[in-house]
Tab-separated table of C-alpha atoms in Angstrom:
chain	number	residue	atom	x	y	z
O	1	MET	CA	133.484	193.690	-71.483
O	2	GLN	CA	133.782	196.363	-74.168
O	3	THR	CA	137.083	196.608	-76.029
O	4	ASP	CA	137.498	200.270	-75.041
O	5	GLU	CA	137.223	199.284	-71.402
O	6	LEU	CA	139.847	196.564	-71.880
O	7	ILE	CA	142.185	199.119	-73.475
O	8	GLN	CA	141.762	201.394	-70.454
O	9	ARG	CA	142.613	198.523	-68.123
O	10	LEU	CA	145.671	197.541	-70.173
O	11	VAL	CA	146.871	201.155	-70.131
O	12	ALA	CA	146.391	201.228	-66.337
O	13	ASP	CA	148.384	197.990	-66.076
O	14	THR	CA	151.346	199.256	-68.083
O	15	GLY	CA	154.523	200.958	-67.033
O	16	ALA	CA	158.028	201.111	-68.424
O	17	VAL	CA	159.124	197.685	-69.671
O	18	ARG	CA	162.635	196.338	-70.064
O	19	ARG	CA	163.012	195.702	-73.784
O	20	LEU	CA	164.355	192.344	-74.834
O	21	LYS	CA	167.836	192.570	-76.311
O	22	SER	CA	168.424	191.210	-79.809
O	23	PRO	CA	168.442	187.390	-80.186
O	24	TRP	CA	172.197	187.406	-80.940
O	25	TRP	CA	172.928	189.414	-77.804
O	26	ARG	CA	170.774	187.090	-75.708
O	27	ALA	CA	172.373	183.964	-77.219
O	28	ILE	CA	175.868	185.269	-76.434
O	29	ALA	CA	174.777	186.237	-72.897
O	30	TRP	CA	173.368	182.753	-72.332
O	31	LEU	CA	176.511	181.113	-73.646
O	32	ALA	CA	178.644	183.372	-71.443
O	33	LEU	CA	176.766	181.921	-68.435
O	34	ALA	CA	176.537	178.326	-69.651
O	35	LEU	CA	180.118	177.800	-70.858
O	36	PRO	CA	181.941	178.536	-67.567
O	37	TYR	CA	179.430	176.323	-65.737
O	38	VAL	CA	180.011	173.446	-68.190
O	39	ALA	CA	183.782	173.945	-67.915
O	40	VAL	CA	183.683	173.847	-64.097
O	41	VAL	CA	181.497	170.717	-63.982
O	42	ALA	CA	183.695	168.977	-66.568
O	43	TRP	CA	186.838	169.948	-64.631
O	44	VAL	CA	185.381	168.691	-61.298
O	45	HIS	CA	184.360	165.353	-62.803
O	46	LEU	CA	187.491	164.786	-64.805
O	47	ALA	CA	190.129	162.541	-63.204
O	48	SER	CA	192.880	163.457	-65.605
O	49	PHE	CA	192.979	165.762	-68.567
O	50	ASP	CA	195.673	165.657	-71.217
O	51	ALA	CA	195.382	169.176	-72.615
O	52	VAL	CA	198.251	168.691	-75.077
O	53	ALA	CA	196.650	165.587	-76.617
O	54	VAL	CA	193.292	167.341	-76.881
O	55	VAL	CA	194.676	170.416	-78.624
O	56	ALA	CA	196.776	168.242	-80.934
O	57	ASP	CA	193.724	166.343	-82.192
O	58	PRO	CA	192.337	168.393	-85.086
O	59	ARG	CA	189.161	166.330	-85.453
O	60	PHE	CA	188.322	166.793	-81.786
O	61	MET	CA	188.866	170.544	-82.098
O	62	ILE	CA	186.653	170.699	-85.221
O	63	GLU	CA	183.910	168.782	-83.411
O	64	GLN	CA	184.144	171.094	-80.399
O	65	ALA	CA	184.049	174.183	-82.623
O	66	ALA	CA	181.051	172.824	-84.550
O	67	GLY	CA	179.343	171.939	-81.248
O	68	LEU	CA	179.945	175.448	-79.918
O	69	ALA	CA	178.583	176.973	-83.138
O	70	THR	CA	175.530	174.685	-82.912
O	71	ALA	CA	174.880	175.795	-79.331
O	72	LEU	CA	175.215	179.483	-80.270
O	73	THR	CA	173.070	179.329	-83.422
O	74	ALA	CA	170.404	177.112	-81.810
O	75	ALA	CA	170.134	179.526	-78.867
O	76	PHE	CA	169.934	182.448	-81.317
O	77	ALA	CA	167.199	180.673	-83.317
O	78	ALA	CA	165.279	179.851	-80.120
O	79	PHE	CA	165.403	183.500	-79.010
O	80	ALA	CA	164.487	184.691	-82.520
O	81	SER	CA	161.455	182.392	-82.530
O	82	VAL	CA	159.910	184.275	-79.585
O	83	VAL	CA	160.219	187.688	-81.266
O	84	PRO	CA	157.109	188.433	-83.392
O	85	GLY	CA	157.881	189.265	-86.999
O	86	PHE	CA	161.389	187.830	-86.951
O	87	ASP	CA	162.652	186.252	-90.183
O	88	ARG	CA	161.809	182.551	-89.999
O	89	ARG	CA	164.885	181.613	-92.024
O	90	ALA	CA	166.843	182.262	-88.826
O	91	LEU	CA	165.391	179.025	-87.481
O	92	LEU	CA	167.430	177.053	-90.025
O	93	LEU	CA	170.760	178.552	-88.950
O	94	PRO	CA	171.802	175.705	-86.582
O	95	LEU	CA	171.610	173.213	-89.446
O	96	ALA	CA	174.969	174.310	-90.928
O	97	PRO	CA	177.173	173.701	-87.845
O	98	LEU	CA	175.143	170.616	-87.005
O	99	ALA	CA	175.911	169.213	-90.459
O	100	LEU	CA	179.627	169.997	-90.008
O	101	TRP	CA	179.611	168.246	-86.638
O	102	LEU	CA	177.816	165.238	-88.067
O	103	ALA	CA	180.237	165.082	-90.998
O	104	SER	CA	183.257	165.186	-88.679
O	105	ILE	CA	181.894	162.387	-86.463
O	106	GLY	CA	180.929	160.419	-89.562
O	107	GLN	CA	184.482	160.744	-90.859
O	108	GLY	CA	185.700	159.509	-87.454
O	109	CYS	CA	183.430	156.463	-87.736
O	110	VAL	CA	184.928	155.618	-91.125
O	111	GLU	CA	188.501	156.022	-89.793
O	112	ASP	CA	187.695	153.822	-86.773
O	113	TRP	CA	186.252	151.194	-89.057
O	114	LEU	CA	189.308	151.254	-91.321
O	115	GLN	CA	191.679	150.981	-88.333
O	116	LEU	CA	189.788	148.568	-86.075
O	117	GLY	CA	187.380	146.787	-88.411
O	118	PRO	CA	183.879	145.969	-87.124
O	119	ASP	CA	185.064	146.497	-83.491
O	120	GLY	CA	185.487	150.175	-84.304
O	121	LEU	CA	181.734	150.492	-84.875
O	122	SER	CA	180.510	148.522	-81.855
O	123	VAL	CA	178.067	150.415	-79.623
O	124	ARG	CA	177.880	149.606	-75.933
O	125	PRO	CA	175.640	151.123	-73.276
O	126	ASP	CA	177.304	153.893	-71.300
O	127	TRP	CA	174.885	154.795	-68.497
O	128	ASP	CA	177.703	155.915	-66.175
O	129	CYS	CA	177.879	159.302	-67.823
O	130	LEU	CA	174.121	159.961	-67.551
O	131	PRO	CA	174.265	161.667	-64.095
O	132	ALA	CA	177.108	163.895	-65.295
O	133	ALA	CA	175.108	164.741	-68.435
O	134	LEU	CA	172.085	165.717	-66.328
O	135	ILE	CA	174.151	167.866	-63.966
O	136	ILE	CA	175.995	169.529	-66.811
O	137	GLY	CA	172.766	170.358	-68.686
O	138	ALA	CA	170.564	171.429	-65.769
O	139	VAL	CA	171.763	174.996	-65.243
O	140	PRO	CA	172.051	175.969	-68.955
O	141	ALA	CA	168.542	174.534	-69.478
O	142	ALA	CA	167.014	176.434	-66.555
O	143	VAL	CA	168.617	179.731	-67.606
O	144	LEU	CA	167.589	179.323	-71.231
O	145	PHE	CA	164.010	178.430	-70.299
O	146	VAL	CA	163.635	181.499	-68.077
O	147	MET	CA	165.048	183.711	-70.833
O	148	LEU	CA	162.736	182.124	-73.405
O	149	ARG	CA	159.630	182.757	-71.317
O	150	ARG	CA	160.200	186.502	-71.578
O	151	GLY	CA	159.351	186.252	-75.271
O	152	ALA	CA	156.120	185.611	-77.169
O	153	PRO	CA	155.175	181.901	-77.484
O	154	LEU	CA	154.397	182.043	-81.201
O	155	HIS	CA	155.917	178.659	-82.099
O	156	PRO	CA	156.285	176.883	-78.733
O	157	ARG	CA	157.283	173.502	-80.164
O	158	VAL	CA	159.979	174.966	-82.403
O	159	SER	CA	161.251	177.270	-79.646
O	160	LEU	CA	161.597	174.456	-77.117
O	161	ALA	CA	163.143	172.026	-79.612
O	162	LEU	CA	165.765	174.644	-80.559
O	163	ALA	CA	166.382	175.481	-76.898
O	164	ALA	CA	166.895	171.793	-76.115
O	165	LEU	CA	169.311	171.513	-79.046
O	166	ALA	CA	171.291	174.484	-77.691
O	167	VAL	CA	171.423	172.992	-74.182
O	168	ALA	CA	172.385	169.540	-75.466
O	169	ALA	CA	175.080	171.047	-77.695
O	170	VAL	CA	176.646	173.118	-74.908
O	171	SER	CA	176.477	170.151	-72.492
O	172	ASN	CA	178.087	167.991	-75.110
O	173	LEU	CA	181.136	170.282	-75.169
O	174	GLY	CA	181.877	169.097	-71.631
O	175	MET	CA	180.814	165.509	-72.238
O	176	GLN	CA	183.152	165.178	-75.236
O	177	VAL	CA	186.080	166.010	-72.978
O	178	PHE	CA	185.089	163.037	-70.749
O	179	HIS	CA	184.931	160.815	-73.792
O	180	PHE	CA	187.987	162.131	-75.589
O	181	ARG	CA	189.309	158.679	-76.474
O	182	ASP	CA	185.934	157.097	-77.255
O	183	ALA	CA	185.104	155.694	-80.678
O	184	SER	CA	183.242	158.106	-82.959
O	185	VAL	CA	180.288	155.766	-83.261
O	186	MET	CA	179.729	156.072	-79.501
O	187	LEU	CA	179.630	159.870	-79.854
O	188	LEU	CA	177.272	159.542	-82.808
O	189	VAL	CA	174.837	157.228	-81.055
O	190	TRP	CA	174.894	158.529	-77.481
O	191	HIS	CA	175.714	162.198	-77.853
O	192	LEU	CA	174.010	163.128	-81.112
O	193	GLY	CA	171.258	160.542	-80.578
O	194	GLY	CA	170.692	161.923	-77.085
O	195	MET	CA	170.541	165.468	-78.450
O	196	ALA	CA	167.969	164.476	-81.058
O	197	ALA	CA	165.862	162.660	-78.453
O	198	ILE	CA	165.978	165.618	-76.031
O	199	SER	CA	164.977	168.039	-78.804
O	200	LEU	CA	162.067	165.849	-79.890
O	201	VAL	CA	160.758	165.402	-76.341
O	202	ALA	CA	161.088	169.121	-75.605
O	203	GLY	CA	159.388	169.982	-78.895
O	204	SER	CA	156.450	167.706	-78.142
O	205	LEU	CA	155.941	169.475	-74.790
O	206	GLY	CA	156.082	172.914	-76.434
O	207	GLY	CA	152.465	174.066	-76.279
O	208	ARG	CA	151.995	172.912	-72.699
O	209	VAL	CA	155.138	174.560	-71.364
O	210	LEU	CA	155.399	177.783	-73.346
O	211	ARG	CA	152.029	179.555	-73.551
O	212	TRP	CA	150.633	183.068	-73.547
O	213	ARG	CA	150.626	184.574	-70.057
O	214	HIS	CA	148.095	187.392	-70.138
O	215	ALA	CA	147.863	190.062	-67.458
O	216	LYS	CA	145.757	188.739	-64.593
O	217	GLY	CA	142.569	190.497	-63.553
O	218	VAL	CA	142.440	192.694	-66.659
O	219	ARG	CA	139.666	190.699	-68.313
S	1	MET	CA	147.465	195.146	-91.501
S	2	THR	CA	150.354	195.735	-93.830
S	3	GLU	CA	153.495	197.744	-93.494
S	4	GLY	CA	152.355	201.286	-94.316
S	5	SER	CA	155.228	203.745	-94.110
S	6	ASP	CA	153.733	206.778	-92.309
S	7	GLN	CA	151.313	204.787	-90.221
S	8	ASP	CA	154.043	202.329	-89.268
S	9	ARG	CA	156.423	205.114	-88.251
S	10	ARG	CA	153.710	206.741	-86.101
S	11	LEU	CA	152.753	203.457	-84.446
S	12	ALA	CA	156.403	202.522	-83.904
S	13	SER	CA	156.982	205.885	-82.237
S	14	LEU	CA	153.916	205.367	-79.985
S	15	MET	CA	155.153	201.877	-79.116
S	16	ARG	CA	158.614	203.150	-78.168
S	17	SER	CA	157.015	205.753	-75.897
S	18	ALA	CA	154.690	203.112	-74.430
S	19	GLN	CA	157.661	200.859	-73.671
S	20	ASP	CA	159.200	203.791	-71.820
S	21	GLY	CA	156.063	204.048	-69.661
S	22	ASP	CA	154.030	206.732	-71.496
S	23	ASP	CA	150.377	205.852	-70.718
S	24	ARG	CA	148.882	208.273	-73.216
S	25	ALA	CA	151.010	206.950	-76.062
S	26	TYR	CA	149.969	203.412	-75.123
S	27	ALA	CA	146.269	204.346	-75.074
S	28	ALA	CA	146.619	206.035	-78.481
S	29	LEU	CA	148.493	203.026	-79.859
S	30	LEU	CA	145.937	200.444	-78.700
S	31	GLY	CA	143.073	202.696	-79.811
S	32	GLU	CA	144.541	202.877	-83.302
S	33	VAL	CA	145.548	199.233	-83.503
S	34	ALA	CA	142.228	197.738	-82.305
S	35	PRO	CA	140.263	198.654	-85.490
S	36	LEU	CA	143.126	197.298	-87.641
S	37	ILE	CA	142.978	193.989	-85.765
S	38	ARG	CA	139.158	193.902	-86.058
S	39	ARG	CA	139.358	194.444	-89.813
S	40	MET	CA	141.963	191.719	-90.231
S	41	VAL	CA	139.966	189.241	-88.140
S	42	ARG	CA	136.740	189.953	-90.038
S	43	ARG	CA	138.492	189.533	-93.376
S	44	ARG	CA	140.390	186.344	-92.544
S	45	LEU	CA	137.893	184.596	-90.260
S	46	ALA	CA	134.617	185.515	-91.909
S	47	PHE	CA	132.860	182.541	-90.300
S	48	LEU	CA	133.120	184.059	-86.792
S	49	GLN	CA	130.056	185.610	-85.173
S	50	PRO	CA	130.368	189.342	-84.259
S	51	GLN	CA	130.734	188.579	-80.542
S	52	ASP	CA	133.490	186.051	-81.346
S	53	VAL	CA	135.269	188.658	-83.475
S	54	GLU	CA	135.276	191.105	-80.560
S	55	ASP	CA	136.408	188.386	-78.182
S	56	LEU	CA	139.325	187.581	-80.497
S	57	VAL	CA	140.229	191.285	-80.865
S	58	GLN	CA	140.447	191.500	-77.068
S	59	ASP	CA	142.501	188.326	-76.944
S	60	VAL	CA	144.963	189.820	-79.444
S	61	LEU	CA	145.186	193.048	-77.435
S	62	LEU	CA	146.024	191.020	-74.316
S	63	SER	CA	148.739	189.180	-76.262
S	64	LEU	CA	150.171	192.445	-77.649
S	65	HIS	CA	150.266	193.709	-74.074
S	66	ALA	CA	151.967	190.532	-72.824
S	67	ALA	CA	154.565	190.660	-75.602
S	68	ARG	CA	155.256	194.420	-75.559
S	69	ALA	CA	158.811	193.934	-74.273
S	70	THR	CA	159.676	191.914	-77.407
S	71	TYR	CA	159.202	194.879	-79.752
S	72	GLN	CA	162.602	196.113	-80.895
S	73	PRO	CA	162.577	199.863	-81.619
S	74	ALA	CA	164.767	199.591	-84.703
S	75	ARG	CA	162.271	197.296	-86.437
S	76	PRO	CA	158.920	198.234	-88.052
S	77	PHE	CA	155.854	197.962	-85.827
S	78	LEU	CA	153.197	196.475	-88.106
S	79	PRO	CA	155.005	193.204	-88.998
S	80	TRP	CA	155.554	192.686	-85.260
S	81	ALA	CA	151.863	193.238	-84.482
S	82	THR	CA	150.686	191.247	-87.497
S	83	ALA	CA	152.697	188.189	-86.407
S	84	ILE	CA	150.852	188.236	-83.067
S	85	VAL	CA	147.442	188.762	-84.699
S	86	ARG	CA	148.050	185.844	-87.085
S	87	ASN	CA	149.171	183.601	-84.255
S	88	ARG	CA	146.055	184.313	-82.208
S	89	MET	CA	143.796	183.933	-85.269
S	90	VAL	CA	145.231	180.506	-86.013
S	91	ASP	CA	144.721	179.504	-82.351
S	92	ARG	CA	141.100	180.672	-82.501
S	93	ALA	CA	140.396	179.034	-85.862
S	94	ARG	CA	141.786	175.732	-84.520
S	95	ARG	CA	139.582	175.986	-81.439
S	96	HIS	CA	136.580	176.837	-83.619
S	97	ALA	CA	137.237	173.805	-85.844
S	98	ARG	CA	137.575	171.531	-82.784
S	99	GLN	CA	134.260	172.803	-81.365
S	100	ALA	CA	132.520	172.461	-84.718
S	101	ALA	CA	133.780	168.881	-85.041
S	102	ASN	CA	132.101	167.984	-81.737
S	103	GLU	CA	128.738	169.493	-82.642
S	104	VAL	CA	126.069	167.261	-84.131
S	105	GLU	CA	123.518	168.938	-86.341
S	106	SER	CA	120.319	167.226	-87.370
S	107	ASP	CA	117.482	168.307	-89.630
S	108	ARG	CA	113.944	168.376	-88.294
S	109	VAL	CA	111.918	165.829	-90.207
S	110	SER	CA	108.167	166.445	-89.896
S	111	GLU	CA	106.950	163.237	-91.466
S	112	THR	CA	108.515	159.878	-92.130
S	113	PHE	CA	107.227	156.875	-93.953
S	114	ALA	CA	108.146	153.252	-93.566
S	115	ALA	CA	109.134	152.712	-97.193
S	116	GLU	CA	112.874	153.110	-97.735
S	117	THR	CA	112.478	155.137	-100.919
S	118	THR	CA	110.461	157.849	-99.150
S	119	ASN	CA	113.278	158.375	-96.676
S	120	MET	CA	115.856	159.097	-99.374
S	121	HIS	CA	116.659	162.786	-99.536
S	122	GLU	CA	116.533	164.169	-103.019
S	123	GLU	CA	120.119	165.406	-103.068
S	124	GLY	CA	121.468	163.270	-100.235
S	125	TYR	CA	124.336	160.846	-100.390
S	126	GLY	CA	122.029	157.912	-99.823
S	127	ASP	CA	124.127	155.991	-97.326
S	128	ALA	CA	125.562	158.382	-94.763
S	129	GLU	CA	127.408	155.595	-92.933
S	130	ALA	CA	129.125	154.489	-96.155
S	131	LEU	CA	130.155	158.098	-96.771
S	132	ARG	CA	131.491	158.414	-93.223
S	133	GLN	CA	133.522	155.229	-93.639
S	134	ALA	CA	134.829	156.267	-97.060
S	135	LEU	CA	135.835	159.637	-95.580
S	136	GLY	CA	137.652	157.825	-92.784
S	137	ARG	CA	139.665	155.829	-95.327
S	138	LEU	CA	140.956	158.935	-97.132
S	139	PRO	CA	144.561	160.078	-96.530
S	140	PRO	CA	144.640	162.527	-93.564
S	141	GLY	CA	145.428	165.570	-95.743
S	142	GLN	CA	142.478	164.960	-98.085
S	143	ARG	CA	140.116	164.124	-95.212
S	144	ARG	CA	141.070	167.301	-93.353
S	145	ALA	CA	140.663	169.407	-96.504
S	146	ILE	CA	137.169	167.995	-97.160
S	147	GLU	CA	136.133	168.438	-93.525
S	148	LEU	CA	137.165	172.096	-93.532
S	149	VAL	CA	136.122	173.177	-97.019
S	150	LYS	CA	133.086	170.967	-97.708
S	151	LEU	CA	131.642	169.906	-94.359
S	152	LYS	CA	132.382	173.075	-92.394
S	153	GLU	CA	131.983	175.188	-95.534
S	154	MET	CA	135.012	177.328	-94.768
S	155	SER	CA	136.619	179.446	-97.475
S	156	LEU	CA	139.952	178.208	-98.825
S	157	ASN	CA	141.783	181.039	-97.048
S	158	ASP	CA	140.151	180.289	-93.688
S	159	ALA	CA	140.794	176.584	-94.101
S	160	ALA	CA	144.420	177.396	-94.978
S	161	ALA	CA	144.736	179.437	-91.777
S	162	VAL	CA	143.378	176.521	-89.751
S	163	SER	CA	145.306	173.689	-91.360
S	164	GLY	CA	148.592	175.420	-92.098
S	165	ALA	CA	148.476	174.182	-95.719
S	166	SER	CA	148.360	176.628	-98.625
S	167	ALA	CA	145.029	177.418	-100.301
S	168	GLY	CA	146.302	175.831	-103.517
S	169	ALA	CA	147.279	172.604	-101.752
S	170	LEU	CA	143.859	172.490	-100.061
S	171	LYS	CA	142.092	172.937	-103.382
S	172	VAL	CA	144.026	170.027	-104.884
S	173	ALA	CA	143.412	167.874	-101.772
S	174	VAL	CA	139.641	168.576	-101.915
S	175	HIS	CA	139.522	167.731	-105.618
S	176	ARG	CA	141.388	164.449	-105.135
S	177	GLY	CA	139.408	163.597	-102.005
S	178	ILE	CA	136.060	164.102	-103.766
S	179	ALA	CA	137.250	161.972	-106.692
S	180	ALA	CA	138.324	159.231	-104.273
S	181	LEU	CA	134.972	159.404	-102.431
S	182	ARG	CA	133.047	159.202	-105.707
S	183	LYS	CA	135.083	156.175	-106.699
S	184	ALA	CA	134.670	154.479	-103.288
S	185	LEU	CA	130.920	155.137	-103.054
S	186	GLY	CA	130.320	154.337	-106.714
S	187	ALA	CA	132.221	151.059	-106.414
S	188	LYS	CA	130.276	150.171	-103.260
S	189	GLY	CA	126.970	151.078	-104.931
S	190	SER	CA	127.703	148.964	-107.983
S	191	ALA	CA	128.876	146.091	-105.763
S	192	LYS	CA	125.516	146.199	-103.972
S	193	ASP	CA	123.657	146.154	-107.264
């Protein structure tokens, strides 16, 4: 087929398109959907919730704030990665809140160790919370994936890894409420370890899941 | 395709109209962008045959069409389009390299003689198997650089587009790889002697 003919077909295939909003706008919109869902699931699954104790724990509040910032910036970076010509430095934005989160949990590990000795750093399997983690992450993941597919798959691995980080971070906001009294090392291994694993798996699937979807029947 | 002020403003205006459903603006935009894409492809991927160049230009146009909702009117047009062109060029160069790696080329030899010395090519490596093995023992970065630049005879820029490494890094990797091959083959040759 000649290129001129292809252009004619593409022109015939076009119509008004709904422009994508800016990555920040989309990240906030996603979070506005994901957060209430996470809150409802956490509330349904929670037997008792001591709101006063939670608010009075500054380290917990710092970790939640850093987790929320990680979710927001990772979603922003994921949405930015599907906009051609966007500044690639945006992709590094989630690193700052992630580092703050890691530092806060690390400080918790040290405090646990000083208070409890080696018992404070013992890691035990906690498979009971896996179903809750899957339920809590399912809807934010589905919404984010659909939103991501409206963009251009320029860096599919990076986009999916960032999206998975955003989903894991927002899910973790609910999961941390379940595990309010848990030792920091448990949060470090299961929550942050789980987030890293999910991001790596999602990233490795990138090219197979996010790919160019050209207009059918044009060529 | 670089960010030219007047041209970019005109193309951005056509793109905004196209996003709003203006067919004529879209036809004008694609008609003006296609030669820019063709020029960029020819310059960056000089190893492509003319029919492959046209095929890639069409592929890029399809991708521009698929991604037209991602263009944000407040931003310049050409960097947006260039990012898509680069992405599709890298995809194509990777595919080209994969295909080339699976092709086996052999020279036609009209006459052969039983004596080993008569079968030695004047400028050949002597022992192709030893070379293949020595190449296989190189670090991945050096091996890839030699495959692209020396075996596939790609320019440094094309090889950089394929591998994702910078042209400078490729040049260094080729230099070190050749030195390592010389050493490995020389050592083997002297060991045989």
